[in-house]
Amino acid sequence: MINAALQHAARQHDSHQAELFDFLRLPSISTDPAYAAPTAATADWLAERLTAAGLENVRVIPTARHPLVYADWLHAGPDAPTVLIYGHYDVQPADPLELWDTPPFEPQVRDDYVYARGAADDKGQVYIHVKAAEAYLRAAGRLPLNVKFLIEGEEEIGSANLRAFIPHNRDLLAADSALVSDSAILGPDRPALVYSLRGNCHVLLDITGPSRDLHSGTYGGSINNPLNALGHLLAKLKNEFGHVMIPGFYDRVRPLSLEERELLAQFPISETEWLAQTGAPALWGEPEYTLVERIGARPTLDVTGMWGGYIGEGSKTILPSAAHAKISMRLVPDQEPAEIAALFEQFVRDTLPPSVRATVRVGGGSRAALIDRDTPPMRAAAAAYETTFGRPPVFMREGGSIPVVTDFGDQLGLPTVLMGFGLPGDRIHSPNERFYLPNFHKGIETSIRYLALLAAQSAADPA
Ligand code: BES
Ligand code: MN
Ligand code: MN
């Protein structure tokens, strides 16, 4: 069965690639209301592809914003395990457009990479599993285990509607494990299993002062300037070494065990590579932690945008009436997003002078995920990677967030496997995002093998 599926996939290289490119042409930018229609069209397109692949009960489930896509195939027998395959069809905005070498929604291939927004994050990766399931159904008429697909359109904006959907739909989503491909490996022949994701907490800060912009000569020096006050506040939030200065911020941070520090120290990441990837002039961060620890095991705080005052041509001598900043905090176990947001707000209240006012608006938040490295699905994933890539995977902590992963564990009790197929240079969220096409095909092979190994595991050990 597995060989039939592998052979089928090998014969379909070109059509699989062509379909992926159709997927990439759909501008499913979840954050921008102007793209609501193409985002919905992308969900419909996926539903159509899942149906064509032979999956059943295909549903486009409306939510308060972007629809969920569900499909399953549940005929593997009562003793066979069920895997819940999750991914997202939404993408980040493509801006700044002028920095793309070719248009973001017109996929083009150069040197084995397909360039398009969403190529690696996450369309190319989620489509791997659609094609793996299809290969089984076409070649063998069945899958080795029960499969459920859950593909959402709001991952890039925090997954709020999916997270609300889960507790009311436990039966629909019931499974024995979850599989997520939305991360990267270390290189074309260096597979990696992610066992930890950071959480996040996003806040919007508005600082106001005078009721209108004022003449900076008449009033300057006597009325506080919200932009200056914002600058002072931001400077106090984090020191020059990267340490967050909000009291209590680190209280719940679980210390790294010596064992884990040793494991992370073996991680083959080079500082030179990291610099080359980013184009930054030097590394930076908490001096007492290594590069790997800074990325995966330490929380952080970053200003993601700030604005106010006059930014048009020339100069304007004003004292602006308002200043704004967006701030993103990345969290690690066991920090709680709501608690961190409250500490942030308290810090703003305690730090700003009475000469300005502040409003703190809390966006979404999610807790960090820490996954047991020693579960049967993890062992199956390691074996599937090793057979396909000729090398066992390394375990790594990832700095990014996939909000719903904690819910798979907490709400559905599922052991989760984060089986990535991206590469470090894929430029996700940046201009010229790309996906390495050989990994697309190897991903399909890995998925085919993984599904068979998961099924065999429970046949050998009916728990
Ligand atoms: N796929 C990424 C997360 C990721 C990035 C995993 C790099 C592994 C390596 C995901 O699509 C993402 O970008 N998540 C957002 C979530 C946020 C909007 C809540 C993130 O991390 O910024
Ligand atoms: Mn993603
Ligand atoms: Mn993303």
Short mmCIF file of C-alpha atoms and ligand atoms in Angstrom, two decimals:
data_model
loop_
_atom_site.label_atom_id
_atom_site.label_comp_id
_atom_site.label_asym_id
_atom_site.label_seq_id
_atom_site.Cartn_x
_atom_site.Cartn_y
_atom_site.Cartn_z
CA MET A 1 0.00 0.00 0.00
CA ILE A 2 2.76 2.40 1.00
CA ASN A 3 4.76 1.64 -2.14
CA ALA A 4 1.73 2.10 -4.34
CA ALA A 5 1.14 5.51 -2.72
CA LEU A 6 4.82 6.50 -3.11
CA GLN A 7 4.80 5.49 -6.77
CA HIS A 8 1.58 7.37 -7.39
CA ALA A 9 3.07 10.53 -5.82
CA ALA A 10 6.26 10.17 -7.87
CA ARG A 11 4.22 10.00 -11.08
CA GLN A 12 2.21 13.07 -10.14
CA HIS A 13 5.11 15.48 -9.46
CA ASP A 14 4.08 17.91 -12.17
CA SER A 15 0.36 17.96 -11.46
CA HIS A 16 0.99 18.31 -7.70
CA GLN A 17 3.22 21.28 -8.37
CA ALA A 18 0.72 22.87 -10.75
CA GLU A 19 -2.02 22.58 -8.14
CA LEU A 20 0.20 24.11 -5.49
CA PHE A 21 0.77 27.07 -7.81
CA ASP A 22 -3.01 27.49 -8.20
CA PHE A 23 -3.25 27.58 -4.40
CA LEU A 24 -0.49 30.22 -4.30
CA ARG A 25 -2.31 32.45 -6.78
CA LEU A 26 -5.12 33.04 -4.29
CA PRO A 27 -4.40 36.12 -2.15
CA SER A 28 -5.78 34.86 1.18
CA ILE A 29 -4.48 37.71 3.35
CA SER A 30 -6.43 37.22 6.56
CA THR A 31 -5.60 40.46 8.33
CA ASP A 32 -6.84 42.81 5.61
CA PRO A 33 -10.65 43.13 5.30
CA ALA A 34 -10.18 44.07 1.63
CA TYR A 35 -9.13 40.43 1.02
CA ALA A 36 -12.10 38.76 2.74
CA ALA A 37 -13.55 37.56 -0.59
CA PRO A 38 -10.36 35.94 -1.96
CA THR A 39 -9.75 34.42 1.48
CA ALA A 40 -13.19 32.78 1.38
CA ALA A 41 -12.51 31.69 -2.20
CA THR A 42 -9.33 29.98 -1.02
CA ALA A 43 -11.32 27.95 1.52
CA ASP A 44 -13.70 26.89 -1.26
CA TRP A 45 -10.78 25.99 -3.53
CA LEU A 46 -9.28 23.79 -0.78
CA ALA A 47 -12.60 22.10 -0.10
CA GLU A 48 -12.85 21.30 -3.78
CA ARG A 49 -9.30 19.84 -3.82
CA LEU A 50 -10.00 17.76 -0.70
CA THR A 51 -13.12 16.36 -2.34
CA ALA A 52 -11.20 15.58 -5.53
CA ALA A 53 -8.54 13.85 -3.39
CA GLY A 54 -11.19 11.39 -2.20
CA LEU A 55 -11.78 12.81 1.26
CA GLU A 56 -15.29 12.81 2.67
CA ASN A 57 -17.54 15.01 4.78
CA VAL A 58 -15.82 18.02 3.30
CA ARG A 59 -17.16 21.15 4.94
CA VAL A 60 -16.41 24.84 4.69
CA ILE A 61 -17.38 25.98 8.17
CA PRO A 62 -18.21 29.67 8.51
CA THR A 63 -16.87 31.55 11.54
CA ALA A 64 -17.18 35.17 12.68
CA ARG A 65 -14.43 35.91 10.15
CA HIS A 66 -12.66 33.44 7.86
CA PRO A 67 -14.01 29.91 7.32
CA LEU A 68 -12.50 26.66 8.54
CA VAL A 69 -12.11 23.78 6.13
CA TYR A 70 -12.77 20.27 7.43
CA ALA A 71 -12.57 16.89 5.67
CA ASP A 72 -12.07 13.31 6.77
CA TRP A 73 -11.71 9.70 5.73
CA LEU A 74 -12.74 7.34 8.53
CA HIS A 75 -12.89 3.86 7.06
CA ALA A 76 -9.66 2.37 8.40
CA GLY A 77 -11.56 0.29 10.95
CA PRO A 78 -12.49 0.72 14.61
CA ASP A 79 -9.04 -0.22 15.93
CA ALA A 80 -7.10 2.05 13.61
CA PRO A 81 -5.85 5.34 15.05
CA THR A 82 -7.03 8.75 13.85
CA VAL A 83 -4.71 11.59 12.98
CA LEU A 84 -5.83 15.22 12.92
CA ILE A 85 -3.86 17.13 10.28
CA TYR A 86 -3.83 20.88 10.85
CA GLY A 87 -2.55 23.75 8.73
CA HIS A 88 -3.51 27.24 7.60
CA TYR A 89 -4.48 28.62 4.21
CA ASP A 90 -4.19 32.28 5.17
CA VAL A 91 -1.05 34.30 4.51
CA GLN A 92 0.64 37.46 5.73
CA PRO A 93 0.29 40.69 3.74
CA ALA A 94 2.78 40.91 0.87
CA ASP A 95 3.96 44.47 1.63
CA PRO A 96 6.28 46.09 0.79
CA LEU A 97 5.40 45.08 -2.77
CA GLU A 98 8.29 46.93 -4.42
CA LEU A 99 10.79 44.60 -2.75
CA TRP A 100 9.48 41.49 -4.54
CA ASP A 101 11.47 40.37 -7.57
CA THR A 102 8.29 38.83 -9.03
CA PRO A 103 4.67 39.51 -7.95
CA PRO A 104 3.73 37.77 -4.68
CA PHE A 105 0.65 36.03 -6.04
CA GLU A 106 2.17 34.94 -9.36
CA PRO A 107 4.24 31.90 -8.37
CA GLN A 108 7.47 31.51 -10.34
CA VAL A 109 10.22 28.94 -10.13
CA ARG A 110 13.90 29.88 -9.91
CA ASP A 111 16.59 27.35 -8.95
CA ASP A 112 14.12 24.79 -7.59
CA TYR A 113 12.37 27.33 -5.38
CA VAL A 114 8.85 28.55 -5.99
CA TYR A 115 8.51 32.23 -5.07
CA ALA A 116 5.16 33.43 -3.72
CA ARG A 117 3.55 34.75 -0.55
CA GLY A 118 2.49 31.73 1.51
CA ALA A 119 4.72 29.31 -0.45
CA ALA A 120 6.34 27.99 2.74
CA ASP A 121 3.96 29.52 5.30
CA ASP A 122 1.85 27.51 5.07
CA LYS A 123 0.31 26.59 1.72
CA GLY A 124 3.19 24.46 0.42
CA GLN A 125 3.41 22.58 3.70
CA VAL A 126 -0.26 21.91 4.30
CA TYR A 127 -0.77 20.83 0.70
CA ILE A 128 1.86 18.12 1.21
CA HIS A 129 -0.58 16.18 3.38
CA VAL A 130 -3.52 16.67 1.03
CA LYS A 131 -1.45 15.09 -1.73
CA ALA A 132 -0.17 12.30 0.55
CA ALA A 133 -3.73 11.34 1.49
CA GLU A 134 -4.75 11.53 -2.15
CA ALA A 135 -1.86 9.27 -3.17
CA TYR A 136 -3.14 6.54 -0.82
CA LEU A 137 -6.74 6.92 -1.88
CA ARG A 138 -5.94 6.88 -5.59
CA ALA A 139 -3.32 4.14 -5.48
CA ALA A 140 -4.81 1.83 -2.84
CA GLY A 141 -8.40 3.00 -2.46
CA ARG A 142 -7.82 3.48 1.25
CA LEU A 143 -5.66 5.07 3.92
CA PRO A 144 -3.76 3.05 6.56
CA LEU A 145 -5.49 5.02 9.32
CA ASN A 146 -8.34 7.47 9.85
CA VAL A 147 -7.54 11.00 8.80
CA LYS A 148 -9.17 14.33 9.63
CA PHE A 149 -8.08 17.59 8.01
CA LEU A 150 -8.61 20.92 9.76
CA ILE A 151 -7.29 23.88 7.79
CA GLU A 152 -7.97 27.38 9.04
CA GLY A 153 -7.85 30.89 7.60
CA GLU A 154 -6.88 32.90 10.69
CA GLU A 155 -3.56 31.53 11.92
CA GLU A 156 -1.71 34.68 10.94
CA ILE A 157 -4.11 36.75 13.05
CA GLY A 158 -4.10 34.59 16.17
CA SER A 159 -6.62 31.78 15.43
CA ALA A 160 -9.31 33.31 17.67
CA ASN A 161 -12.28 31.70 15.90
CA LEU A 162 -10.71 28.25 15.64
CA ARG A 163 -9.76 28.37 19.31
CA ALA A 164 -13.37 29.19 20.21
CA PHE A 165 -14.62 26.38 17.91
CA ILE A 166 -12.55 23.58 19.49
CA PRO A 167 -14.30 23.20 22.88
CA HIS A 168 -17.70 22.95 21.14
CA ASN A 169 -16.54 20.41 18.58
CA ARG A 170 -14.58 17.83 20.52
CA ASP A 171 -16.31 14.91 18.79
CA LEU A 172 -15.72 16.25 15.32
CA LEU A 173 -12.03 16.76 16.13
CA ALA A 174 -11.48 13.65 18.26
CA ALA A 175 -8.24 11.91 17.28
CA ASP A 176 -5.22 10.10 18.69
CA SER A 177 -2.60 12.59 17.61
CA ALA A 178 -2.20 15.84 15.69
CA LEU A 179 0.14 16.56 12.81
CA VAL A 180 1.22 20.10 11.92
CA SER A 181 3.58 21.11 9.12
CA ASP A 182 4.18 24.82 9.56
CA SER A 183 7.85 25.06 10.52
CA ALA A 184 11.30 24.63 9.03
CA ILE A 185 14.05 22.04 9.02
CA LEU A 186 17.75 22.92 9.12
CA GLY A 187 18.69 22.31 5.49
CA PRO A 188 17.63 20.29 2.44
CA ASP A 189 19.08 17.11 3.99
CA ARG A 190 18.84 18.05 7.65
CA PRO A 191 15.37 17.24 9.02
CA ALA A 192 14.25 18.65 12.35
CA LEU A 193 11.36 18.13 14.72
CA VAL A 194 10.20 21.20 16.60
CA TYR A 195 9.30 20.41 20.21
CA SER A 196 8.65 23.90 21.47
CA LEU A 197 6.96 27.03 20.16
CA ARG A 198 6.86 30.39 21.86
CA GLY A 199 3.55 31.92 22.87
CA ASN A 200 2.64 35.49 22.17
CA CYS A 201 0.89 38.52 23.54
CA HIS A 202 0.13 41.50 21.35
CA VAL A 203 -0.74 44.99 22.63
CA LEU A 204 -1.59 48.30 21.04
CA LEU A 205 -0.54 51.37 22.98
CA ASP A 206 -2.07 54.82 22.41
CA ILE A 207 -0.59 57.81 24.18
CA THR A 208 -2.36 61.14 24.07
CA GLY A 209 -1.50 64.56 25.40
CA PRO A 210 -2.91 67.88 24.17
CA SER A 211 -6.32 67.76 22.48
CA ARG A 212 -4.81 68.84 19.12
CA ASP A 213 -1.38 69.24 17.51
CA LEU A 214 0.22 72.38 18.98
CA HIS A 215 2.80 74.90 17.76
CA SER A 216 6.09 73.49 19.01
CA GLY A 217 7.50 76.97 19.59
CA THR A 218 4.59 78.38 21.51
CA TYR A 219 4.00 75.27 23.63
CA GLY A 220 7.23 73.23 23.40
CA GLY A 221 8.86 72.73 26.80
CA SER A 222 5.67 73.42 28.70
CA ILE A 223 3.38 70.64 27.48
CA ASN A 224 4.57 67.04 27.26
CA ASN A 225 4.94 65.55 23.80
CA PRO A 226 3.27 62.09 23.47
CA LEU A 227 5.90 60.91 20.98
CA ASN A 228 8.73 61.83 23.35
CA ALA A 229 6.83 60.18 26.22
CA LEU A 230 6.40 57.05 24.09
CA GLY A 231 10.13 57.02 23.36
CA HIS A 232 10.94 57.23 27.07
CA LEU A 233 8.50 54.49 27.90
CA LEU A 234 9.78 52.14 25.19
CA ALA A 235 13.34 52.73 26.33
CA LYS A 236 12.36 51.61 29.82
CA LEU A 237 10.50 48.47 28.71
CA LYS A 238 13.65 46.64 27.64
CA ASN A 239 17.27 47.40 28.46
CA GLU A 240 20.16 47.54 26.01
CA PHE A 241 21.02 43.88 26.68
CA GLY A 242 17.58 42.65 25.70
CA HIS A 243 16.30 42.11 29.23
CA VAL A 244 12.62 43.01 29.64
CA MET A 245 12.25 45.42 32.57
CA ILE A 246 8.55 44.88 33.36
CA PRO A 247 8.42 43.75 37.01
CA GLY A 248 7.22 40.15 37.26
CA PHE A 249 7.76 39.45 33.53
CA TYR A 250 10.14 36.56 34.22
CA ASP A 251 8.46 35.24 37.39
CA ARG A 252 6.92 32.19 35.72
CA VAL A 253 9.65 31.50 33.18
CA ARG A 254 10.60 27.86 33.66
CA PRO A 255 14.38 27.66 34.03
CA LEU A 256 16.23 25.60 31.44
CA SER A 257 17.49 22.33 32.85
CA LEU A 258 21.16 21.53 32.46
CA GLU A 259 20.13 18.57 30.32
CA GLU A 260 18.19 20.79 27.96
CA ARG A 261 20.96 23.36 27.74
CA GLU A 262 23.28 20.54 26.73
CA LEU A 263 20.79 19.33 24.14
CA LEU A 264 20.40 22.84 22.73
CA ALA A 265 24.18 23.32 22.69
CA GLN A 266 24.49 20.44 20.22
CA PHE A 267 22.13 22.20 17.89
CA PRO A 268 24.03 22.82 14.64
CA ILE A 269 23.19 26.48 14.16
CA SER A 270 25.98 28.81 13.13
CA GLU A 271 26.13 32.48 14.07
CA THR A 272 27.52 33.32 10.64
CA GLU A 273 24.58 31.61 8.96
CA TRP A 274 22.16 33.45 11.21
CA LEU A 275 23.74 36.77 10.24
CA ALA A 276 23.76 35.90 6.55
CA GLN A 277 20.09 34.92 6.73
CA THR A 278 19.05 38.22 8.30
CA GLY A 279 21.49 40.71 6.80
CA ALA A 280 21.95 42.29 10.24
CA PRO A 281 25.45 43.67 11.03
CA ALA A 282 25.88 41.78 14.31
CA LEU A 283 24.13 39.39 16.66
CA TRP A 284 22.36 40.77 19.67
CA GLY A 285 20.57 39.53 22.76
CA GLU A 286 20.81 38.51 26.39
CA PRO A 287 24.54 37.87 26.93
CA GLU A 288 24.05 35.05 29.43
CA TYR A 289 22.13 32.96 26.87
CA THR A 290 23.37 31.30 23.69
CA LEU A 291 21.89 32.07 20.28
CA VAL A 292 19.71 28.94 20.29
CA GLU A 293 18.49 29.69 23.80
CA ARG A 294 17.66 33.29 22.88
CA ILE A 295 15.51 32.16 19.97
CA GLY A 296 13.67 29.27 21.49
CA ALA A 297 13.82 29.37 25.25
CA ARG A 298 13.72 33.02 26.30
CA PRO A 299 10.78 35.42 26.20
CA THR A 300 11.15 38.76 24.50
CA LEU A 301 9.46 42.04 23.70
CA ASP A 302 9.52 43.90 20.38
CA VAL A 303 8.02 47.08 19.02
CA THR A 304 6.47 46.04 15.71
CA GLY A 305 5.28 49.47 14.64
CA MET A 306 5.11 53.04 15.95
CA TRP A 307 3.70 56.19 14.51
CA GLY A 308 2.49 59.71 15.20
CA GLY A 309 3.24 63.30 14.30
CA TYR A 310 4.15 64.55 10.88
CA ILE A 311 5.85 62.11 8.51
CA GLY A 312 5.12 63.85 5.19
CA GLU A 313 7.60 65.76 3.00
CA GLY A 314 9.58 68.54 4.64
CA SER A 315 9.19 69.63 8.23
CA LYS A 316 6.34 70.75 10.42
CA THR A 317 6.95 72.39 13.77
CA ILE A 318 4.35 70.72 15.93
CA LEU A 319 3.95 68.99 19.19
CA PRO A 320 1.76 66.02 18.16
CA SER A 321 -1.35 65.25 20.15
CA ALA A 322 -0.93 61.46 20.04
CA ALA A 323 1.59 58.65 19.63
CA HIS A 324 1.01 54.96 18.98
CA ALA A 325 2.94 51.72 19.16
CA LYS A 326 2.26 48.06 18.51
CA ILE A 327 4.16 45.68 20.72
CA SER A 328 4.59 41.95 20.43
CA MET A 329 5.84 39.81 23.28
CA ARG A 330 6.99 36.23 22.73
CA LEU A 331 6.35 34.00 25.70
CA VAL A 332 7.88 30.78 26.98
CA PRO A 333 6.57 28.12 29.41
CA ASP A 334 4.91 28.89 31.91
CA GLN A 335 4.09 32.54 31.17
CA GLU A 336 0.37 33.36 30.92
CA PRO A 337 -0.61 35.83 28.17
CA ALA A 338 -3.36 37.51 30.22
CA GLU A 339 -1.05 37.96 33.18
CA ILE A 340 1.72 39.36 30.97
CA ALA A 341 -0.74 41.82 29.41
CA ALA A 342 -1.79 42.97 32.90
CA LEU A 343 1.84 43.40 33.98
CA PHE A 344 2.51 45.39 30.82
CA GLU A 345 -0.43 47.67 31.48
CA GLN A 346 0.61 48.16 35.11
CA PHE A 347 4.13 49.09 33.98
CA VAL A 348 2.72 51.68 31.56
CA ARG A 349 0.55 53.17 34.36
CA ASP A 350 3.48 53.28 36.79
CA THR A 351 5.98 54.67 34.31
CA LEU A 352 4.20 57.35 32.30
CA PRO A 353 4.07 60.82 33.86
CA PRO A 354 0.67 62.47 34.57
CA SER A 355 1.30 64.85 31.65
CA VAL A 356 0.08 62.21 29.14
CA ARG A 357 -2.68 59.59 29.08
CA ALA A 358 -2.40 56.01 27.86
CA THR A 359 -4.77 53.35 26.58
CA VAL A 360 -3.56 49.78 26.33
CA ARG A 361 -5.52 47.50 24.04
CA VAL A 362 -4.71 43.83 24.33
CA GLY A 363 -4.86 41.82 21.12
CA GLY A 364 -4.69 38.06 21.02
CA GLY A 365 -2.48 35.94 23.17
CA SER A 366 -1.41 32.33 23.27
CA ARG A 367 0.70 30.24 25.61
CA ALA A 368 3.96 28.60 24.59
CA ALA A 369 3.88 24.94 23.62
CA LEU A 370 6.33 22.40 24.95
CA ILE A 371 5.94 18.95 23.44
CA ASP A 372 7.10 15.64 24.88
CA ARG A 373 9.93 14.41 22.65
CA ASP A 374 9.36 10.80 23.60
CA THR A 375 5.89 9.84 22.33
CA PRO A 376 4.99 7.16 19.78
CA PRO A 377 4.00 9.77 17.14
CA MET A 378 7.37 11.55 17.63
CA ARG A 379 9.19 8.24 17.10
CA ALA A 380 7.16 7.55 13.96
CA ALA A 381 7.94 11.06 12.69
CA ALA A 382 11.66 10.59 13.32
CA ALA A 383 11.61 7.29 11.43
CA ALA A 384 9.65 8.76 8.50
CA TYR A 385 12.13 11.64 8.20
CA GLU A 386 15.12 9.32 8.48
CA THR A 387 13.90 7.04 5.69
CA THR A 388 13.09 9.93 3.38
CA PHE A 389 16.02 12.27 4.09
CA GLY A 390 18.64 9.63 4.93
CA ARG A 391 19.32 11.29 8.26
CA PRO A 392 17.56 11.32 11.62
CA PRO A 393 15.98 14.63 12.66
CA VAL A 394 17.37 16.88 15.37
CA PHE A 395 15.04 18.31 17.98
CA MET A 396 14.70 22.05 18.05
CA ARG A 397 12.91 24.86 19.83
CA GLU A 398 11.23 27.37 17.57
CA GLY A 399 10.83 31.08 18.28
CA GLY A 400 7.58 31.55 16.32
CA SER A 401 4.05 30.76 17.47
CA ILE A 402 1.22 28.53 16.25
CA PRO A 403 -1.52 29.49 18.72
CA VAL A 404 -3.77 26.44 18.34
CA VAL A 405 -1.05 23.90 19.17
CA THR A 406 -1.56 24.35 22.93
CA ASP A 407 -5.29 23.73 22.45
CA PHE A 408 -4.63 20.42 20.72
CA GLY A 409 -2.93 19.28 23.91
CA ASP A 410 -5.05 21.03 26.55
CA GLN A 411 -8.49 20.79 24.94
CA LEU A 412 -8.26 17.63 22.85
CA GLY A 413 -5.54 15.75 24.74
CA LEU A 414 -3.59 15.07 21.55
CA PRO A 415 0.14 14.45 21.36
CA THR A 416 1.29 16.70 18.53
CA VAL A 417 4.03 16.36 15.95
CA LEU A 418 5.45 19.52 14.36
CA MET A 419 6.89 18.07 11.16
CA GLY A 420 8.24 21.00 9.17
CA PHE A 421 9.39 21.09 5.54
CA GLY A 422 10.44 24.74 5.18
CA LEU A 423 14.07 25.87 5.02
CA PRO A 424 15.77 28.58 7.07
CA GLY A 425 16.10 30.88 4.03
CA ASP A 426 12.42 30.74 3.01
CA ARG A 427 11.81 34.38 4.07
CA ILE A 428 8.40 33.73 5.58
CA HIS A 429 6.54 37.01 6.30
CA SER A 430 9.19 38.82 4.18
CA PRO A 431 9.40 39.85 0.52
CA ASN A 432 10.40 37.03 -1.86
CA GLU A 433 9.02 34.23 0.31
CA ARG A 434 9.82 30.90 -1.28
CA PHE A 435 9.54 27.16 -0.85
CA TYR A 436 12.09 24.56 -1.93
CA LEU A 437 10.20 22.32 -4.36
CA PRO A 438 12.28 19.17 -3.73
CA ASN A 439 11.07 19.44 -0.12
CA PHE A 440 7.48 19.60 -1.33
CA HIS A 441 7.89 16.21 -2.98
CA LYS A 442 10.00 14.78 -0.15
CA GLY A 443 7.36 16.10 2.23
CA ILE A 444 4.68 14.10 0.45
CA GLU A 445 6.90 11.00 0.74
CA THR A 446 7.56 11.67 4.42
CA SER A 447 3.84 12.11 5.06
CA ILE A 448 3.01 8.86 3.25
CA ARG A 449 5.57 7.00 5.39
CA TYR A 450 4.50 8.72 8.59
CA LEU A 451 0.84 7.76 8.16
CA ALA A 452 1.83 4.13 7.61
CA LEU A 453 4.15 4.12 10.63
CA LEU A 454 1.48 5.64 12.88
CA ALA A 455 -0.97 2.97 11.78
CA ALA A 456 1.57 0.16 12.29
CA GLN A 457 2.44 1.45 15.75
CA SER A 458 -1.04 1.03 17.09
CA ALA A 459 -1.43 -2.35 15.39
CA ALA A 460 1.70 -3.51 17.24
CA ASP A 461 0.63 -1.97 20.53
CA PRO A 462 -3.14 -1.67 20.84
CA ALA A 463 -3.20 0.73 23.77
N1 BES B 1 4.37 29.25 10.70
C1 BES B 1 4.47 30.38 11.55
C2 BES B 1 5.10 30.06 12.89
C3 BES B 1 6.52 29.60 12.74
C4 BES B 1 7.48 30.48 12.28
C5 BES B 1 6.85 28.30 13.01
C6 BES B 1 8.77 30.04 12.08
C7 BES B 1 8.14 27.86 12.83
C8 BES B 1 9.09 28.74 12.33
C9 BES B 1 3.08 30.93 11.75
O1 BES B 1 2.36 31.04 10.56
C10 BES B 1 3.18 32.34 12.30
O2 BES B 1 3.75 33.17 11.65
N2 BES B 1 2.57 32.56 13.45
C11 BES B 1 2.41 33.86 13.97
C12 BES B 1 1.34 33.76 15.03
C13 BES B 1 0.90 35.08 15.59
C14 BES B 1 0.25 35.94 14.56
C15 BES B 1 -0.08 34.83 16.70
C16 BES B 1 3.72 34.35 14.54
O3 BES B 1 4.51 33.55 15.08
O4 BES B 1 3.98 35.54 14.43
MN MN B 2 2.46 29.34 9.47
MN MN B 3 3.16 32.90 9.53
#
